Structures are given as structure tokens and as C-alpha cells.
């Protein structure tokens, strides 16, 4: 298998494990953070690989389209961790849009690739996603709804990058006398 096929398969399997464990339904929002530097075996933020960004973005977009999920791509700190997503979904959820276009060295290779691949992309300042995958320790937690539940799927690495996944559940309130659904 080629590097592209391996990375595509790893990303797809990680997304599948997450969606099954979280019991995600059509319309779910999935945020993805990815350091292509880490995927390639380098250090986060030091060796962006646009080609890997294209592979990861394409795998996420294909998976989300097939499952009816909304794909959301977290940028790096150079764009304050803003997110690339479809304009229609941003409007539907009332997310605050911001004005920038991600680049491989200012936003990240995956969001930059996703921007080019989406029909009507936009950049938003933050989201409250249902679930997410963090490839290379990019810290996506700020974009998940509370309460985040870690998911340990079969895939713990994409390339050389560490993978963490989580979904959000409704918070439990009310203490020992409460009855939960």
C-alpha cells in the first residue's frame, strides 16, 4: 500500500470507530485537528506537509459525506484555532464567522486543503461539536460540547501522530435522587 492509502485507511477507521462508539446520527458535527508534521514523523508546527493535508482532508470529507455528518477542521494557533466548515452548517448553527483563508503555514495543511475541497467553505471562531478526532495532539477539546468522553478505537496513530478521539454526552445533573434517561 502507498503512504496515501495507509493514511486514508487509518483516518477512515478512526472516524468509523468514533462514530460507532458515540452512536453518532446524521447531522452530527465532527471536528478534526491534525498536525501533518506529526503524521510525517516531525514535530508539530515545524514541517507542514500539504500533500498529507490533502489526504487527511479528503478522507474526512468522504467519510462525513457518506454518513451525513458535518465535517469541521480546526486550524492551528496562527489562526486562533478557528475552524473550516461548510457555510450552510455555520449559518444553521449560528456560528460566528471570521475573515481569513487558511494556508499550510498559517492555519495548517489539513484546513487549507479542506478549504479548497469544500464547495462553500467558511471560517468560524468556535463550535460545539458532537465528537472529534485529534491527530498529533492539536488540542481540539475546546470545540467539543461538554461532557467529553474519550474513545479508544483500534487506531491510536495516523502515520507517526498520536490519535485521540472523544464524543460529548449530555451532562448529568441532580445528584443521587435524579433519574436519568
PDB file of C-alpha atoms in Angstrom:
ATOM      1  CA  UNK A   1       0.000   0.000   0.000  1.00  0.00           C
ATOM      2  CA  UNK A   2       1.091   3.569  -0.635  1.00  0.00           C
ATOM      3  CA  UNK A   3       1.516   6.148   2.144  1.00  0.00           C
ATOM      4  CA  UNK A   4      -1.655   7.834   0.904  1.00  0.00           C
ATOM      5  CA  UNK A   5      -3.654   4.597   1.112  1.00  0.00           C
ATOM      6  CA  UNK A   6      -2.328   3.832   4.605  1.00  0.00           C
ATOM      7  CA  UNK A   7      -3.093   7.307   5.987  1.00  0.00           C
ATOM      8  CA  UNK A   8      -6.519   7.376   4.325  1.00  0.00           C
ATOM      9  CA  UNK A   9      -7.354   3.966   5.801  1.00  0.00           C
ATOM     10  CA  UNK A  10      -6.139   4.999   9.278  1.00  0.00           C
ATOM     11  CA  UNK A  11      -8.176   8.229   9.270  1.00  0.00           C
ATOM     12  CA  UNK A  12     -11.275   6.443   7.974  1.00  0.00           C
ATOM     13  CA  UNK A  13     -11.005   3.671  10.584  1.00  0.00           C
ATOM     14  CA  UNK A  14     -10.511   6.194  13.405  1.00  0.00           C
ATOM     15  CA  UNK A  15     -13.626   8.068  12.260  1.00  0.00           C
ATOM     16  CA  UNK A  16     -15.609   4.837  11.968  1.00  0.00           C
ATOM     17  CA  UNK A  17     -14.605   3.712  15.477  1.00  0.00           C
ATOM     18  CA  UNK A  18     -15.606   7.114  16.855  1.00  0.00           C
ATOM     19  CA  UNK A  19     -18.945   7.226  15.050  1.00  0.00           C
ATOM     20  CA  UNK A  20     -19.911   3.704  16.132  1.00  0.00           C
ATOM     21  CA  UNK A  21     -18.843   4.141  19.774  1.00  0.00           C
ATOM     22  CA  UNK A  22     -20.544   7.536  20.026  1.00  0.00           C
ATOM     23  CA  UNK A  23     -23.637   6.323  18.154  1.00  0.00           C
ATOM     24  CA  UNK A  24     -23.471   9.447  16.010  1.00  0.00           C
ATOM     25  CA  UNK A  25     -26.511  10.190  13.912  1.00  0.00           C
ATOM     26  CA  UNK A  26     -26.974  12.030  10.654  1.00  0.00           C
ATOM     27  CA  UNK A  27     -26.228  15.732  11.116  1.00  0.00           C
ATOM     28  CA  UNK A  28     -23.593  15.168  13.814  1.00  0.00           C
ATOM     29  CA  UNK A  29     -20.717  17.627  13.777  1.00  0.00           C
ATOM     30  CA  UNK A  30     -17.212  16.121  13.843  1.00  0.00           C
ATOM     31  CA  UNK A  31     -14.221  18.364  14.470  1.00  0.00           C
ATOM     32  CA  UNK A  32     -10.817  17.191  13.252  1.00  0.00           C
ATOM     33  CA  UNK A  33      -7.488  18.618  14.288  1.00  0.00           C
ATOM     34  CA  UNK A  34      -4.383  17.335  12.539  1.00  0.00           C
ATOM     35  CA  UNK A  35      -0.672  18.096  12.513  1.00  0.00           C
ATOM     36  CA  UNK A  36       0.740  16.859   9.230  1.00  0.00           C
ATOM     37  CA  UNK A  37       4.183  17.472  10.724  1.00  0.00           C
ATOM     38  CA  UNK A  38       3.405  14.835  13.364  1.00  0.00           C
ATOM     39  CA  UNK A  39       1.839  12.443  10.836  1.00  0.00           C
ATOM     40  CA  UNK A  40       5.094  12.598   8.846  1.00  0.00           C
ATOM     41  CA  UNK A  41       7.197  11.950  11.949  1.00  0.00           C
ATOM     42  CA  UNK A  42       8.216  15.536  12.693  1.00  0.00           C
ATOM     43  CA  UNK A  43       7.384  17.974  15.439  1.00  0.00           C
ATOM     44  CA  UNK A  44       4.050  19.796  15.490  1.00  0.00           C
ATOM     45  CA  UNK A  45       4.193  23.130  13.670  1.00  0.00           C
ATOM     46  CA  UNK A  46       7.684  22.590  12.266  1.00  0.00           C
ATOM     47  CA  UNK A  47       7.324  20.668   8.998  1.00  0.00           C
ATOM     48  CA  UNK A  48       3.865  21.041   7.451  1.00  0.00           C
ATOM     49  CA  UNK A  49       3.183  18.578   4.621  1.00  0.00           C
ATOM     50  CA  UNK A  50       0.450  19.899   2.274  1.00  0.00           C
ATOM     51  CA  UNK A  51       0.169  16.571   0.440  1.00  0.00           C
ATOM     52  CA  UNK A  52      -0.682  14.749   3.688  1.00  0.00           C
ATOM     53  CA  UNK A  53      -3.149  17.540   4.434  1.00  0.00           C
ATOM     54  CA  UNK A  54      -4.924  16.747   1.183  1.00  0.00           C
ATOM     55  CA  UNK A  55      -5.098  13.041   2.031  1.00  0.00           C
ATOM     56  CA  UNK A  56      -6.492  13.630   5.514  1.00  0.00           C
ATOM     57  CA  UNK A  57      -8.999  16.286   4.398  1.00  0.00           C
ATOM     58  CA  UNK A  58     -10.233  14.094   1.539  1.00  0.00           C
ATOM     59  CA  UNK A  59     -10.673  11.097   3.854  1.00  0.00           C
ATOM     60  CA  UNK A  60     -12.632  13.150   6.392  1.00  0.00           C
ATOM     61  CA  UNK A  61     -14.810  14.811   3.750  1.00  0.00           C
ATOM     62  CA  UNK A  62     -15.562  11.488   2.056  1.00  0.00           C
ATOM     63  CA  UNK A  63     -16.428   9.768   5.346  1.00  0.00           C
ATOM     64  CA  UNK A  64     -18.630  12.628   6.568  1.00  0.00           C
ATOM     65  CA  UNK A  65     -20.462  12.891   3.257  1.00  0.00           C
ATOM     66  CA  UNK A  66     -21.178   9.151   3.248  1.00  0.00           C
ATOM     67  CA  UNK A  67     -22.518   9.239   6.836  1.00  0.00           C
ATOM     68  CA  UNK A  68     -24.341  12.588   6.670  1.00  0.00           C
ATOM     69  CA  UNK A  69     -22.025  14.231   9.229  1.00  0.00           C
ATOM     70  CA  UNK A  70     -20.791  17.830   9.184  1.00  0.00           C
ATOM     71  CA  UNK A  71     -17.007  17.964   8.773  1.00  0.00           C
ATOM     72  CA  UNK A  72     -15.186  20.682  10.737  1.00  0.00           C
ATOM     73  CA  UNK A  73     -11.426  21.265  10.535  1.00  0.00           C
ATOM     74  CA  UNK A  74      -9.526  23.051  13.302  1.00  0.00           C
ATOM     75  CA  UNK A  75      -6.795  25.484  12.272  1.00  0.00           C
ATOM     76  CA  UNK A  76      -3.578  25.948  14.208  1.00  0.00           C
ATOM     77  CA  UNK A  77      -2.881  28.695  16.730  1.00  0.00           C
ATOM     78  CA  UNK A  78      -1.783  31.096  13.961  1.00  0.00           C
ATOM     79  CA  UNK A  79      -5.485  31.468  13.158  1.00  0.00           C
ATOM     80  CA  UNK A  80      -6.512  31.204  16.830  1.00  0.00           C
ATOM     81  CA  UNK A  81      -7.779  27.649  16.284  1.00  0.00           C
ATOM     82  CA  UNK A  82     -10.607  28.895  14.069  1.00  0.00           C
ATOM     83  CA  UNK A  83     -12.435  26.217  12.107  1.00  0.00           C
ATOM     84  CA  UNK A  84     -13.195  25.488   8.470  1.00  0.00           C
ATOM     85  CA  UNK A  85     -16.689  24.159   7.846  1.00  0.00           C
ATOM     86  CA  UNK A  86     -19.474  24.317   5.270  1.00  0.00           C
ATOM     87  CA  UNK A  87     -21.104  27.761   5.147  1.00  0.00           C
ATOM     88  CA  UNK A  88     -24.600  26.240   5.274  1.00  0.00           C
ATOM     89  CA  UNK A  89     -23.825  24.430   8.559  1.00  0.00           C
ATOM     90  CA  UNK A  90     -22.263  27.549  10.086  1.00  0.00           C
ATOM     91  CA  UNK A  91     -25.408  29.518   9.276  1.00  0.00           C
ATOM     92  CA  UNK A  92     -27.693  26.735  10.535  1.00  0.00           C
ATOM     93  CA  UNK A  93     -25.935  26.677  13.925  1.00  0.00           C
ATOM     94  CA  UNK A  94     -25.448  30.437  14.193  1.00  0.00           C
ATOM     95  CA  UNK A  95     -21.663  30.209  14.470  1.00  0.00           C
ATOM     96  CA  UNK A  96     -19.691  33.467  14.348  1.00  0.00           C
ATOM     97  CA  UNK A  97     -17.796  33.683  11.072  1.00  0.00           C
ATOM     98  CA  UNK A  98     -14.345  35.256  10.806  1.00  0.00           C
ATOM     99  CA  UNK A  99     -12.368  36.515   7.838  1.00  0.00           C
ATOM    100  CA  UNK A 100      -9.281  34.534   6.856  1.00  0.00           C
ATOM    101  CA  UNK A 101      -8.296  31.796   4.435  1.00  0.00           C
ATOM    102  CA  UNK A 102      -6.156  29.019   5.945  1.00  0.00           C
ATOM    103  CA  UNK A 103      -2.752  28.349   4.417  1.00  0.00           C
ATOM    104  CA  UNK A 104      -0.402  25.432   5.149  1.00  0.00           C
ATOM    105  CA  UNK A 105       1.870  27.650   7.304  1.00  0.00           C
ATOM    106  CA  UNK A 106      -0.960  29.782   8.758  1.00  0.00           C
ATOM    107  CA  UNK A 107      -3.864  27.579   9.674  1.00  0.00           C
ATOM    108  CA  UNK A 108      -2.463  24.190   8.750  1.00  0.00           C
ATOM    109  CA  UNK A 109      -2.244  21.865   5.784  1.00  0.00           C
ATOM    110  CA  UNK A 110      -5.458  19.961   6.546  1.00  0.00           C
ATOM    111  CA  UNK A 111      -7.730  23.029   6.955  1.00  0.00           C
ATOM    112  CA  UNK A 112      -6.085  24.645   3.910  1.00  0.00           C
ATOM    113  CA  UNK A 113      -6.799  21.544   1.833  1.00  0.00           C
ATOM    114  CA  UNK A 114     -10.355  21.252   3.174  1.00  0.00           C
ATOM    115  CA  UNK A 115     -10.972  24.913   2.277  1.00  0.00           C
ATOM    116  CA  UNK A 116     -10.046  24.166  -1.337  1.00  0.00           C
ATOM    117  CA  UNK A 117     -12.075  20.935  -1.482  1.00  0.00           C
ATOM    118  CA  UNK A 118     -15.336  22.255   0.005  1.00  0.00           C
ATOM    119  CA  UNK A 119     -17.944  23.816  -2.254  1.00  0.00           C
ATOM    120  CA  UNK A 120     -18.738  26.728   0.087  1.00  0.00           C
ATOM    121  CA  UNK A 121     -16.275  26.813   2.982  1.00  0.00           C
ATOM    122  CA  UNK A 122     -16.210  29.387   5.723  1.00  0.00           C
ATOM    123  CA  UNK A 123     -14.140  30.043   8.814  1.00  0.00           C
ATOM    124  CA  UNK A 124     -15.781  30.266  12.237  1.00  0.00           C
ATOM    125  CA  UNK A 125     -14.320  31.281  15.578  1.00  0.00           C
ATOM    126  CA  UNK A 126     -15.614  28.307  17.580  1.00  0.00           C
ATOM    127  CA  UNK A 127     -18.076  25.420  17.546  1.00  0.00           C
ATOM    128  CA  UNK A 128     -19.674  22.999  19.971  1.00  0.00           C
ATOM    129  CA  UNK A 129     -19.179  19.731  18.067  1.00  0.00           C
ATOM    130  CA  UNK A 130     -20.692  16.367  18.927  1.00  0.00           C
ATOM    131  CA  UNK A 131     -17.411  14.497  18.524  1.00  0.00           C
ATOM    132  CA  UNK A 132     -13.872  14.895  17.325  1.00  0.00           C
ATOM    133  CA  UNK A 133     -10.562  13.352  16.405  1.00  0.00           C
ATOM    134  CA  UNK A 134      -7.228  14.881  17.299  1.00  0.00           C
ATOM    135  CA  UNK A 135      -4.336  13.674  15.160  1.00  0.00           C
ATOM    136  CA  UNK A 136      -0.999  14.828  16.522  1.00  0.00           C
ATOM    137  CA  UNK A 137      -2.078  16.464  19.804  1.00  0.00           C
ATOM    138  CA  UNK A 138      -3.609  19.625  18.333  1.00  0.00           C
ATOM    139  CA  UNK A 139      -5.950  20.204  21.309  1.00  0.00           C
ATOM    140  CA  UNK A 140      -9.464  20.081  19.846  1.00  0.00           C
ATOM    141  CA  UNK A 141     -11.194  19.811  23.227  1.00  0.00           C
ATOM    142  CA  UNK A 142     -12.212  23.475  23.250  1.00  0.00           C
ATOM    143  CA  UNK A 143     -14.501  22.744  20.301  1.00  0.00           C
ATOM    144  CA  UNK A 144     -16.447  19.836  21.842  1.00  0.00           C
ATOM    145  CA  UNK A 145     -19.676  20.185  23.794  1.00  0.00           C
ATOM    146  CA  UNK A 146     -19.404  19.256  27.461  1.00  0.00           C
ATOM    147  CA  UNK A 147     -19.111  16.456  28.668  1.00  0.00           C
ATOM    148  CA  UNK A 148     -16.283  14.890  26.600  1.00  0.00           C
ATOM    149  CA  UNK A 149     -15.990  11.102  26.719  1.00  0.00           C
ATOM    150  CA  UNK A 150     -12.712   9.588  25.439  1.00  0.00           C
ATOM    151  CA  UNK A 151     -12.890   6.891  22.776  1.00  0.00           C
ATOM    152  CA  UNK A 152     -10.230   4.217  22.452  1.00  0.00           C
ATOM    153  CA  UNK A 153     -10.561   2.843  18.957  1.00  0.00           C
ATOM    154  CA  UNK A 154      -8.343   0.378  17.145  1.00  0.00           C
ATOM    155  CA  UNK A 155      -6.345   3.225  15.606  1.00  0.00           C
ATOM    156  CA  UNK A 156      -4.023   5.029  18.011  1.00  0.00           C
ATOM    157  CA  UNK A 157      -1.778   6.549  15.356  1.00  0.00           C
ATOM    158  CA  UNK A 158      -2.126   8.091  11.911  1.00  0.00           C
ATOM    159  CA  UNK A 159       1.299   7.836  10.386  1.00  0.00           C
ATOM    160  CA  UNK A 160       3.520   8.730  13.346  1.00  0.00           C
ATOM    161  CA  UNK A 161       0.963  11.011  15.025  1.00  0.00           C
ATOM    162  CA  UNK A 162      -0.835  10.127  18.246  1.00  0.00           C
ATOM    163  CA  UNK A 163      -4.633   9.928  17.851  1.00  0.00           C
ATOM    164  CA  UNK A 164      -7.158  10.907  20.500  1.00  0.00           C
ATOM    165  CA  UNK A 165     -10.905  10.794  19.928  1.00  0.00           C
ATOM    166  CA  UNK A 166     -13.883  11.856  22.020  1.00  0.00           C
ATOM    167  CA  UNK A 167     -17.595  12.430  21.834  1.00  0.00           C
ATOM    168  CA  UNK A 168     -19.831  14.502  24.050  1.00  0.00           C
ATOM    169  CA  UNK A 169     -22.719  13.303  26.157  1.00  0.00           C
ATOM    170  CA  UNK A 170     -25.401  15.224  27.971  1.00  0.00           C
ATOM    171  CA  UNK A 171     -24.280  16.367  31.442  1.00  0.00           C
ATOM    172  CA  UNK A 172     -25.831  14.513  34.373  1.00  0.00           C
ATOM    173  CA  UNK A 173     -27.447  16.841  36.908  1.00  0.00           C
ATOM    174  CA  UNK A 174     -29.479  16.409  40.045  1.00  0.00           C
ATOM    175  CA  UNK A 175     -27.408  14.153  42.277  1.00  0.00           C
ATOM    176  CA  UNK A 176     -28.407  10.844  43.853  1.00  0.00           C
ATOM    177  CA  UNK A 177     -32.183  11.403  43.647  1.00  0.00           C
ATOM    178  CA  UNK A 178     -32.163  12.186  39.940  1.00  0.00           C
ATOM    179  CA  UNK A 179     -33.461   9.724  37.365  1.00  0.00           C
ATOM    180  CA  UNK A 180     -31.662   9.689  34.017  1.00  0.00           C
ATOM    181  CA  UNK A 181     -32.894   8.751  30.550  1.00  0.00           C
TER     182      UNK A 181
END
